[in-house]
PDB file of C-alpha atoms in Angstrom:
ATOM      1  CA  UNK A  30     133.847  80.249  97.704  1.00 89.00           C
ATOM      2  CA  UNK A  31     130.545  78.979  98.350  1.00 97.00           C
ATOM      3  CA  UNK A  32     129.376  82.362  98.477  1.00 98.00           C
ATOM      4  CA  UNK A  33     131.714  84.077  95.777  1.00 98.00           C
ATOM      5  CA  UNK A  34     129.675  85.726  92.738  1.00 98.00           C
ATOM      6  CA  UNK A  35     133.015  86.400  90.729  1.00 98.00           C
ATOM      7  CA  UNK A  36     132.686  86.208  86.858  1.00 97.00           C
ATOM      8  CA  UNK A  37     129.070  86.651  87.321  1.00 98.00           C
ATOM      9  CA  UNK A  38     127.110  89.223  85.457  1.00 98.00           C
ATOM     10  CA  UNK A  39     123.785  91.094  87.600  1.00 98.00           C
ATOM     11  CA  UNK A  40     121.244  93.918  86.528  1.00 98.00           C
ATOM     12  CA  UNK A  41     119.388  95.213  89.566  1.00 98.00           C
ATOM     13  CA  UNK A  42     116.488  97.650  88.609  1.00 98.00           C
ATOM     14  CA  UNK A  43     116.253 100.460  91.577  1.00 98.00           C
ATOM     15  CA  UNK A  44     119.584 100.401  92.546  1.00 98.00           C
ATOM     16  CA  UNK A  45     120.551 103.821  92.788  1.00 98.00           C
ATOM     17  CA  UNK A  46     119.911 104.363  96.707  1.00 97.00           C
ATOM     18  CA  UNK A  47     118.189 101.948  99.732  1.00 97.00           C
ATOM     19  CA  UNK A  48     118.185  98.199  99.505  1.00 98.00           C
ATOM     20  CA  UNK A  49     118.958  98.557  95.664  1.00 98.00           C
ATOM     21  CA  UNK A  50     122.103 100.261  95.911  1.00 98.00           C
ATOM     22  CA  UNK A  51     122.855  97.739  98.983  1.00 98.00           C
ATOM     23  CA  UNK A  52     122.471  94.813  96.876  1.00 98.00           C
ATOM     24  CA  UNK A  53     124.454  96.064  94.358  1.00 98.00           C
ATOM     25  CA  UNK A  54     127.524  96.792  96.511  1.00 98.00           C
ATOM     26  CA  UNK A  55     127.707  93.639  98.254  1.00 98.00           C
ATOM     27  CA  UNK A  56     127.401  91.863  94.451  1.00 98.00           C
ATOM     28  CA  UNK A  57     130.296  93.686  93.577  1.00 98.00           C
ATOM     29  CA  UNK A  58     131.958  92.848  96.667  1.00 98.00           C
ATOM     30  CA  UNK A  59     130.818  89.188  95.806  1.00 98.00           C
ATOM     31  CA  UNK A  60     133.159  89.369  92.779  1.00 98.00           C
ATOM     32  CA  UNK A  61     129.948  90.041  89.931  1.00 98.00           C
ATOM     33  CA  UNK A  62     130.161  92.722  87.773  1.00 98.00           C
ATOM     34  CA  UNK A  63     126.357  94.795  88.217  1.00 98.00           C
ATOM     35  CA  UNK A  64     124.394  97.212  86.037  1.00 98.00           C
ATOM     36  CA  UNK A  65     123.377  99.968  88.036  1.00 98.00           C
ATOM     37  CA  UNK A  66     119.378 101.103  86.691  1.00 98.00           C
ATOM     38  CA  UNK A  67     116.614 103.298  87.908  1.00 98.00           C
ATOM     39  CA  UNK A  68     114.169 105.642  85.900  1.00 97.00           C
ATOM     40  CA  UNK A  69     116.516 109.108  86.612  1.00 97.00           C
ATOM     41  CA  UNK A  70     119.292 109.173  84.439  1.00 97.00           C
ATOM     42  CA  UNK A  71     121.438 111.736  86.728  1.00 98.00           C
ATOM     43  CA  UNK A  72     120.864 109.563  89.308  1.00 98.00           C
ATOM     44  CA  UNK A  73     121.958 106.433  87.508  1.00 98.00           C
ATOM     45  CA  UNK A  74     125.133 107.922  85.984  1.00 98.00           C
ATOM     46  CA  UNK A  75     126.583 108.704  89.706  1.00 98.00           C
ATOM     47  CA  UNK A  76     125.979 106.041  90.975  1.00 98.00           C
ATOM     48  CA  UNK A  77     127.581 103.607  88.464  1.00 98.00           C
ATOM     49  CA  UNK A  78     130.364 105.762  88.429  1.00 98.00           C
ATOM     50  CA  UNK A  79     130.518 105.660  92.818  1.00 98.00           C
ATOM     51  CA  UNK A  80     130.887 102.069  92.190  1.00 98.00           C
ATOM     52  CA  UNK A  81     132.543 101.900  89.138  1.00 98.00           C
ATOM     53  CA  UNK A  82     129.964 100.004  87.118  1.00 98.00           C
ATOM     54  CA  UNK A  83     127.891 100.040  84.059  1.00 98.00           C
ATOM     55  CA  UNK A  84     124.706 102.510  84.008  1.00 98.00           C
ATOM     56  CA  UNK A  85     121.571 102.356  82.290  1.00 98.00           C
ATOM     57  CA  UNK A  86     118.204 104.790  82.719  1.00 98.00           C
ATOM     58  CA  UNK A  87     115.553 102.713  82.318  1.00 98.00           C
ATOM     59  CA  UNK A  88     111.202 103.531  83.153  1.00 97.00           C
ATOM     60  CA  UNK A  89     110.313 100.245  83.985  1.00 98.00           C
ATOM     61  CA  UNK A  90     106.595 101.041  82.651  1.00 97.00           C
ATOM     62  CA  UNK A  91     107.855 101.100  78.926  1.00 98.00           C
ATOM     63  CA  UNK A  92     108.471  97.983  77.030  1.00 98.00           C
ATOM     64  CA  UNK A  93     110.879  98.768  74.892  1.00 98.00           C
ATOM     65  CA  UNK A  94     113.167 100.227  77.319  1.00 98.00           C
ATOM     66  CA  UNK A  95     113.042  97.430  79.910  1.00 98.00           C
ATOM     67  CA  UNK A  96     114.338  95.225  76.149  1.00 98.00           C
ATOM     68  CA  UNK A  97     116.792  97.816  75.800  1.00 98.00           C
ATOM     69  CA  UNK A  98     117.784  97.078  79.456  1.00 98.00           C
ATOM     70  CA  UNK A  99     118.555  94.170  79.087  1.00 98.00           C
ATOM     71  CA  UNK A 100     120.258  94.113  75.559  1.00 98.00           C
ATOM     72  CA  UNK A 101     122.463  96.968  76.664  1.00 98.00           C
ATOM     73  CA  UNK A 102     123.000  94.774  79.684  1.00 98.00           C
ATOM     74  CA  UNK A 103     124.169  91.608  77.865  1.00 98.00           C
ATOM     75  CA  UNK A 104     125.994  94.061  75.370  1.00 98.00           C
ATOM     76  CA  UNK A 105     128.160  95.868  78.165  1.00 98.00           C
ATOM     77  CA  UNK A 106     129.055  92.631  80.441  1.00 98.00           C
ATOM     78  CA  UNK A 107     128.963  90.208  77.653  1.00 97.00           C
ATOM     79  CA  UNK A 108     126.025  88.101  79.364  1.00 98.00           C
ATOM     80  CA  UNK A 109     123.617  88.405  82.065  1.00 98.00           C
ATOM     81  CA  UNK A 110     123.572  85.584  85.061  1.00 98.00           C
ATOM     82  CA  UNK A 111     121.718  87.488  88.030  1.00 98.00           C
ATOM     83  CA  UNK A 112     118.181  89.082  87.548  1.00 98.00           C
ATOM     84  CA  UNK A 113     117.173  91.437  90.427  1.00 98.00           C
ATOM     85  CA  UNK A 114     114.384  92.608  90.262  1.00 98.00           C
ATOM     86  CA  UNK A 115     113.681  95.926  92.815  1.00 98.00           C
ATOM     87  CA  UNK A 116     112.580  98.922  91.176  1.00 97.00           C
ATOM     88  CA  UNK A 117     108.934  99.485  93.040  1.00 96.00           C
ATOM     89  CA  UNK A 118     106.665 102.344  94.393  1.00 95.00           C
ATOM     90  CA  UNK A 119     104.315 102.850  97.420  1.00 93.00           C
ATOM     91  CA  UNK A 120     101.562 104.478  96.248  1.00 94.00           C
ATOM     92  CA  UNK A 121      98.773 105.814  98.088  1.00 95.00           C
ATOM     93  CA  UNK A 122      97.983 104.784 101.185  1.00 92.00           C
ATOM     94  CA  UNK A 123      94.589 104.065 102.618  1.00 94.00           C
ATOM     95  CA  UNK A 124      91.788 101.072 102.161  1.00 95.00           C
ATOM     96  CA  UNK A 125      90.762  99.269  99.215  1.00 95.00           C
ATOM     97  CA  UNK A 126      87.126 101.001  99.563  1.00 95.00           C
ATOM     98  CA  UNK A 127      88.527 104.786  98.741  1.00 95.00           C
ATOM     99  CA  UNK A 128      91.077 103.661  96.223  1.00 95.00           C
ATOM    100  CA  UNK A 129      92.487 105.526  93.291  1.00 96.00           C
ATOM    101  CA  UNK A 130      92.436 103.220  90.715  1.00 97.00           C
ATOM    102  CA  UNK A 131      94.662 105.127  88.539  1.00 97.00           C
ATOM    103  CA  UNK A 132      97.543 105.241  91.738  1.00 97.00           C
ATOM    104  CA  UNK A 133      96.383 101.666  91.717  1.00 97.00           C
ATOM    105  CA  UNK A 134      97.228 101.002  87.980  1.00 98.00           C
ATOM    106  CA  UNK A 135     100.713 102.760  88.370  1.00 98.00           C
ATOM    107  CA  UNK A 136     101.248 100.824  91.523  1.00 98.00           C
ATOM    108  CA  UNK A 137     100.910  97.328  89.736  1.00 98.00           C
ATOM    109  CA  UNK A 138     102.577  98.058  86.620  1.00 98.00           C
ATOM    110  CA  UNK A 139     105.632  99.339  88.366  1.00 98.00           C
ATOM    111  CA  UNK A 140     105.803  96.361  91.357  1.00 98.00           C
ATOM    112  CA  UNK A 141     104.509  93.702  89.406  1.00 98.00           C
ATOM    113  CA  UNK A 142     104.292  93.839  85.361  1.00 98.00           C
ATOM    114  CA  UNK A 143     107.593  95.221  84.656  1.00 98.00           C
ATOM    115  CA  UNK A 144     109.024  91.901  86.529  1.00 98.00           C
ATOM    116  CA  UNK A 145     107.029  89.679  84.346  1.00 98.00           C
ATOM    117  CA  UNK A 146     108.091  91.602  81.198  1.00 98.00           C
ATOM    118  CA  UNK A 147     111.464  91.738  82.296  1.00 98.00           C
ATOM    119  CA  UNK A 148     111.789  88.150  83.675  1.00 98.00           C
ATOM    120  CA  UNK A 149     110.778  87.467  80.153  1.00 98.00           C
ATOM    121  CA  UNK A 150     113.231  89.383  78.398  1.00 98.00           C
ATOM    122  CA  UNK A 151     115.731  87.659  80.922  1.00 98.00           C
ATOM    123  CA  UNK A 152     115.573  84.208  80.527  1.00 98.00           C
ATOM    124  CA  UNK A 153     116.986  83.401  77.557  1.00 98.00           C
ATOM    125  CA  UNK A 154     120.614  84.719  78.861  1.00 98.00           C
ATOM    126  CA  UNK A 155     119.694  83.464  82.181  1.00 98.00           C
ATOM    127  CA  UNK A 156     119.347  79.755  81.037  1.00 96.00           C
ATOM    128  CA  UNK A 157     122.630  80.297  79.019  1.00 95.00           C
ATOM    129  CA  UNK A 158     124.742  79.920  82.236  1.00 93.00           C
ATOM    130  CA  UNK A 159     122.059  78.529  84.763  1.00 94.00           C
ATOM    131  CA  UNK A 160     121.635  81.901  86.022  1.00 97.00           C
ATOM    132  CA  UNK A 161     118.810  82.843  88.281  1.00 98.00           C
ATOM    133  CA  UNK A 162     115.977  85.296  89.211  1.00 98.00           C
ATOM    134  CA  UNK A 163     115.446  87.359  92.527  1.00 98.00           C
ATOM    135  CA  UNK A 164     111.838  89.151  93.002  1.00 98.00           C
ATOM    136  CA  UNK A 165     112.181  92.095  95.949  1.00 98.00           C
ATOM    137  CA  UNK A 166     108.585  91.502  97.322  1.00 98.00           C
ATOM    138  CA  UNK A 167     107.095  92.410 100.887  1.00 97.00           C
ATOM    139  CA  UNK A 168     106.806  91.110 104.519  1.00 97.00           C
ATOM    140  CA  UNK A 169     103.283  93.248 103.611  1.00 96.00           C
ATOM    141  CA  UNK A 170     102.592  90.593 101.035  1.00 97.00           C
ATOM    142  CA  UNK A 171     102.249  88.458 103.462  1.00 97.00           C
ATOM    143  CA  UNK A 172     100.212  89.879 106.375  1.00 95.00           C
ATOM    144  CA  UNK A 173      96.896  92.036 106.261  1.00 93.00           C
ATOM    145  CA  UNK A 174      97.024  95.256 106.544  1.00 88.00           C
ATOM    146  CA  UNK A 175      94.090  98.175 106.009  1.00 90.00           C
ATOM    147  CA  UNK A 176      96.192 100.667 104.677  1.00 90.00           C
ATOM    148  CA  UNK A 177      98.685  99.279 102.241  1.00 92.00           C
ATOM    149  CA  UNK A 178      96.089  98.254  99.070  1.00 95.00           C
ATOM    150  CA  UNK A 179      98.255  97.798  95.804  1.00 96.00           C
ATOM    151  CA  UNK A 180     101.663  97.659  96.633  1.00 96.00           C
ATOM    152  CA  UNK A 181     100.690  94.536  99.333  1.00 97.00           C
ATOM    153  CA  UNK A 182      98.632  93.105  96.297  1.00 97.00           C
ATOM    154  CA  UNK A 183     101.735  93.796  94.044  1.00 98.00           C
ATOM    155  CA  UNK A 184     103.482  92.185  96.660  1.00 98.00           C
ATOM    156  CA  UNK A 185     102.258  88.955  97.069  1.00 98.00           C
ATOM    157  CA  UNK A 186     101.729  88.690  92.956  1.00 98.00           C
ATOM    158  CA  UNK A 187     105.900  89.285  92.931  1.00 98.00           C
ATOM    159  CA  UNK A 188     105.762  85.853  95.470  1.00 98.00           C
ATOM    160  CA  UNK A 189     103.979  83.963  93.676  1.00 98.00           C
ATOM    161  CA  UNK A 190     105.527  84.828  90.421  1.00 98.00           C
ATOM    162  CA  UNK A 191     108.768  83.734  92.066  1.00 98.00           C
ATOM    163  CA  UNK A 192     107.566  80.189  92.506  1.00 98.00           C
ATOM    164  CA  UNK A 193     105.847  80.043  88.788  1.00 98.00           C
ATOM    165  CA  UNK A 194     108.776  80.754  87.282  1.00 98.00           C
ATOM    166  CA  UNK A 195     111.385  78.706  89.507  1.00 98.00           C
ATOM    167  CA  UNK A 196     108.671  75.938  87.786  1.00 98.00           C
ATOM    168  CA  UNK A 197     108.732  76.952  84.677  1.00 98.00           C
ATOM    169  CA  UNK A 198     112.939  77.659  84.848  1.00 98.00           C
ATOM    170  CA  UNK A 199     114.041  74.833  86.812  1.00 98.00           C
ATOM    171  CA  UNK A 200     114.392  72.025  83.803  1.00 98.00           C
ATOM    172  CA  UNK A 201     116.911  74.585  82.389  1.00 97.00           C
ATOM    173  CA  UNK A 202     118.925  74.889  85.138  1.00 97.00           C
ATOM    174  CA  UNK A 203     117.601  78.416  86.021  1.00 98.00           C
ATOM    175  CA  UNK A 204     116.303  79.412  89.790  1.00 98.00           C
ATOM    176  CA  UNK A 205     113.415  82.047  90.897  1.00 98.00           C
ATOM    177  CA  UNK A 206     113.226  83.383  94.268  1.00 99.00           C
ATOM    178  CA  UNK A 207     111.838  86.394  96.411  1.00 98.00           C
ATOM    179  CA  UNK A 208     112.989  88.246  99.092  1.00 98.00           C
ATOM    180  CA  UNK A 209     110.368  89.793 101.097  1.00 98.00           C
ATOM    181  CA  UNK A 210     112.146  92.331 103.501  1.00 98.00           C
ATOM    182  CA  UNK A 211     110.150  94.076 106.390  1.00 97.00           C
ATOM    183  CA  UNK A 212     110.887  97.386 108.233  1.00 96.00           C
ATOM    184  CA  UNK A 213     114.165  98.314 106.571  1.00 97.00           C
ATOM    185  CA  UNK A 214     115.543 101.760 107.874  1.00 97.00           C
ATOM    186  CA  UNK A 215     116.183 103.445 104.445  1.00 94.00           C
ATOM    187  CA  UNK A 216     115.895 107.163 103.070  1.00 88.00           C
ATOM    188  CA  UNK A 217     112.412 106.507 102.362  1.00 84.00           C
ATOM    189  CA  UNK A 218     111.587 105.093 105.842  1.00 90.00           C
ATOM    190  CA  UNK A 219     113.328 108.209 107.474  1.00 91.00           C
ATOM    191  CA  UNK A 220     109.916 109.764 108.245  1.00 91.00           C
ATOM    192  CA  UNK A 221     108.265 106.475 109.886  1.00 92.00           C
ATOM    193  CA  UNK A 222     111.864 106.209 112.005  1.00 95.00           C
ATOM    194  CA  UNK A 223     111.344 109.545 113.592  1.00 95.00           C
ATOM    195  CA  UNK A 224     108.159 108.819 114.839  1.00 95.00           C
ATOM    196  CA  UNK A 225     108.327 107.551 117.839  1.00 95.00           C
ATOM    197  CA  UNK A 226     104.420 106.446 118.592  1.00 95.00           C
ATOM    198  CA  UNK A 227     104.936 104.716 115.526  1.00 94.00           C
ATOM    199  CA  UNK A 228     108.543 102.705 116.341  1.00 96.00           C
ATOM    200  CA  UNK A 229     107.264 101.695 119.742  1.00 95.00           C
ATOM    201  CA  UNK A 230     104.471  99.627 118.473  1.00 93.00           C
ATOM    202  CA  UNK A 231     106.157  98.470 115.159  1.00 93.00           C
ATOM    203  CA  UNK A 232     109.052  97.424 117.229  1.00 96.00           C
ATOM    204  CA  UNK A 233     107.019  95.462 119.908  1.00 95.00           C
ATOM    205  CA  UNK A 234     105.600  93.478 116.799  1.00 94.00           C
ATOM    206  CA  UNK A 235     108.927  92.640 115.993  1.00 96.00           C
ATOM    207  CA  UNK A 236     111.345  89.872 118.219  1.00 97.00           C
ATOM    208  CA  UNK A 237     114.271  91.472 117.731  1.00 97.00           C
ATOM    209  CA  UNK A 238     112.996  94.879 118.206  1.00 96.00           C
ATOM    210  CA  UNK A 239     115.061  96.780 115.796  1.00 97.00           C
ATOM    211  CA  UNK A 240     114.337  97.847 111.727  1.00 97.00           C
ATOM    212  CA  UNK A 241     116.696  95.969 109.279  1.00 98.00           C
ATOM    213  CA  UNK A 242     119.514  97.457 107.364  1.00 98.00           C
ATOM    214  CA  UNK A 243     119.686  97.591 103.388  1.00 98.00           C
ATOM    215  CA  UNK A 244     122.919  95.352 104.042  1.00 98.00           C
ATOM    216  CA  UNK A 245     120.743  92.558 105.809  1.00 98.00           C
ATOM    217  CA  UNK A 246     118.840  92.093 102.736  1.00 98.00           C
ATOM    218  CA  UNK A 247     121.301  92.566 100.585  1.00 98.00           C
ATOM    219  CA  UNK A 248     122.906  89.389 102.338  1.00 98.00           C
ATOM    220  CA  UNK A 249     120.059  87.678 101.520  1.00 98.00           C
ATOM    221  CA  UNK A 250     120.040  88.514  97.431  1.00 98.00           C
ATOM    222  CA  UNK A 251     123.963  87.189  97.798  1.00 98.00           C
ATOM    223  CA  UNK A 252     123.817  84.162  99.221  1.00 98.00           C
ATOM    224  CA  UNK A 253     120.201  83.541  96.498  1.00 98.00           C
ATOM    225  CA  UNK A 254     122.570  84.124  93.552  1.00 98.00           C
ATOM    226  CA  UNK A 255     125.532  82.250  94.935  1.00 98.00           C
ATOM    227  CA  UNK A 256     126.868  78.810  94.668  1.00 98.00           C
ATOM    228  CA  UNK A 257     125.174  78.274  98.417  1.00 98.00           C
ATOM    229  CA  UNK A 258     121.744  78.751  97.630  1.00 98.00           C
ATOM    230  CA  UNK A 259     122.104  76.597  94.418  1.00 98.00           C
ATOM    231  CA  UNK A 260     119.306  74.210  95.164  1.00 98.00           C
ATOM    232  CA  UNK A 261     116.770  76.715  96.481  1.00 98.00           C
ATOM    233  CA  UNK A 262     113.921  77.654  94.178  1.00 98.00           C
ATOM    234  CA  UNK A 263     110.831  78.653  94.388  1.00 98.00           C
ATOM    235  CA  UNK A 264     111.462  79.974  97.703  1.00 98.00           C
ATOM    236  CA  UNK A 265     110.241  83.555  99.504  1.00 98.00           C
ATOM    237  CA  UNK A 266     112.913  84.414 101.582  1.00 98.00           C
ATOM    238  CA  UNK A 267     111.134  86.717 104.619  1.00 98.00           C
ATOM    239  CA  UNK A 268     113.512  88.940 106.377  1.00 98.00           C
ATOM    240  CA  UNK A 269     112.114  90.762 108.959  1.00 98.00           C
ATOM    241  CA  UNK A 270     113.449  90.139 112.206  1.00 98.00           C
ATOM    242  CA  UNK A 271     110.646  87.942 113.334  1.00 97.00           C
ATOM    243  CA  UNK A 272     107.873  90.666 112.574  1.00 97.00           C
ATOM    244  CA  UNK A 273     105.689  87.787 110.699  1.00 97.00           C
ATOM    245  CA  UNK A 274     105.796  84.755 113.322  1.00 96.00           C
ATOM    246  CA  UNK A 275     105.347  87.036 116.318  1.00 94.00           C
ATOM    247  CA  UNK A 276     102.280  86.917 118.311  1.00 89.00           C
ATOM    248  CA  UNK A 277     103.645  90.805 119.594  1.00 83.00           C
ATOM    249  CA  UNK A 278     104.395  89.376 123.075  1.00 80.00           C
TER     250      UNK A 278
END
């Protein structure tokens, strides 16, 4: 039971496909009953109806529809208890020095503002129940790197807004944390997975020389909402098969 989400209520934002759509599954698996989101409505609507769940569209760059989110969220399930918050972008690659700052603007509002906003919009429901928070950042939040500008700077601002609001939540009962996955084979990562230059030296950087799974990570988002991570807060939960302690040896 210590690991049982049943009669809790989640919205996860980007959870039509990858580790979105893995988190969601093993929710509902949990026992939680989960608002499917992302920005294409199409894409949305199957999806809640593969799992048999609530849908709703929502462009995390507008306001108004990440408060209709969340209304039609608390409207549909009665109450919200789990905040995931997933929905993000790549953006251009390349160094800060030849940066499109407009690619760069897109890149931060997507990753990083629409978690604020919508952490804001949240909370209230959130400290009804002593709910809680989860913040999908990045193993490349952590680490240098001279090609990944904004979404690693995104990254490490969805960290660190993690642990300000497990702060500013934790008198009301209510816990923040992030997950910070690293090379997760998922639709998007298809490309990078059949390249083989590129696995052999992304794998020898990591000790158990193998890419995640969307279900790995979604393990992690379980056991944050759960009964057995109830007195972790604050905390940015790194799974990535070693990648960041390694010394590549």
């Amino acid at each position: 039971m210590m690991f049982s989400l049943q009669g809790r209520r989640a919205l996860i934002t980007g959870s039509t496909r990858g580790i979105g759509r893995a988190m969601a599954e093993a929710m509902i698996a949990a026992g939680a009953q989960v608002v499917i989101s992302s920005e294409n409505e199409a894409d949305t609507a199957a999806a809640a109806a593969e799992l048999g769940q609530t849908g709703i569209a929502c462009d995390v760059r507008d306001d108004d529809a990440l408060a209709a989110l969340v209304s039609g969220t608390v409207e549909a399930l009665g109450g919200l208890d789990i905040l995931v918050c997933n929905a993000g972008i790549t953006g251009k690659a390349g160094p800060f020095a030849s940066i499109d700052m407009g690619d760069y603007a897109q890149v931060m509002a997507i990753n990083l503002r629409s978690q604020v906003v919508l952490a804001n919009l949240a909370a209230p429901h959130l400290a009804q129940r002593q709910g809680c928070g989860i913040f999908i950042a990045s193993l490349s939040g952590l680490r240098g790197n001279g090609a990944i500008n904004a979404y690693a700077l995104a990254k490490a601002g969805v960290a660190q807004l993690a642990r300000n609001l497990a702060v500013e939540w934790g008198p009301k009962g209510v816990r923040a944390n992030a997950i910070s996955p690293g090379f997760i084979a998922t639709e998007l990562s298809a490309p990078l997975l059949a390249n083989e230059a590129f696995m052999a030296r992304r794998m020898t950087m990591t000790p158990l020389r193998r890419p995640g799974t969307p279900q790995e990570v979604a393990g992690a988002a379980v056991f944050l909402a759960s009964a057995a991570g109830g007195f972790v807060t604050g905390h940015n939960l790194v799974v990535d098969g070693g990648t960041l302690i390694t010394d590549g040896s």
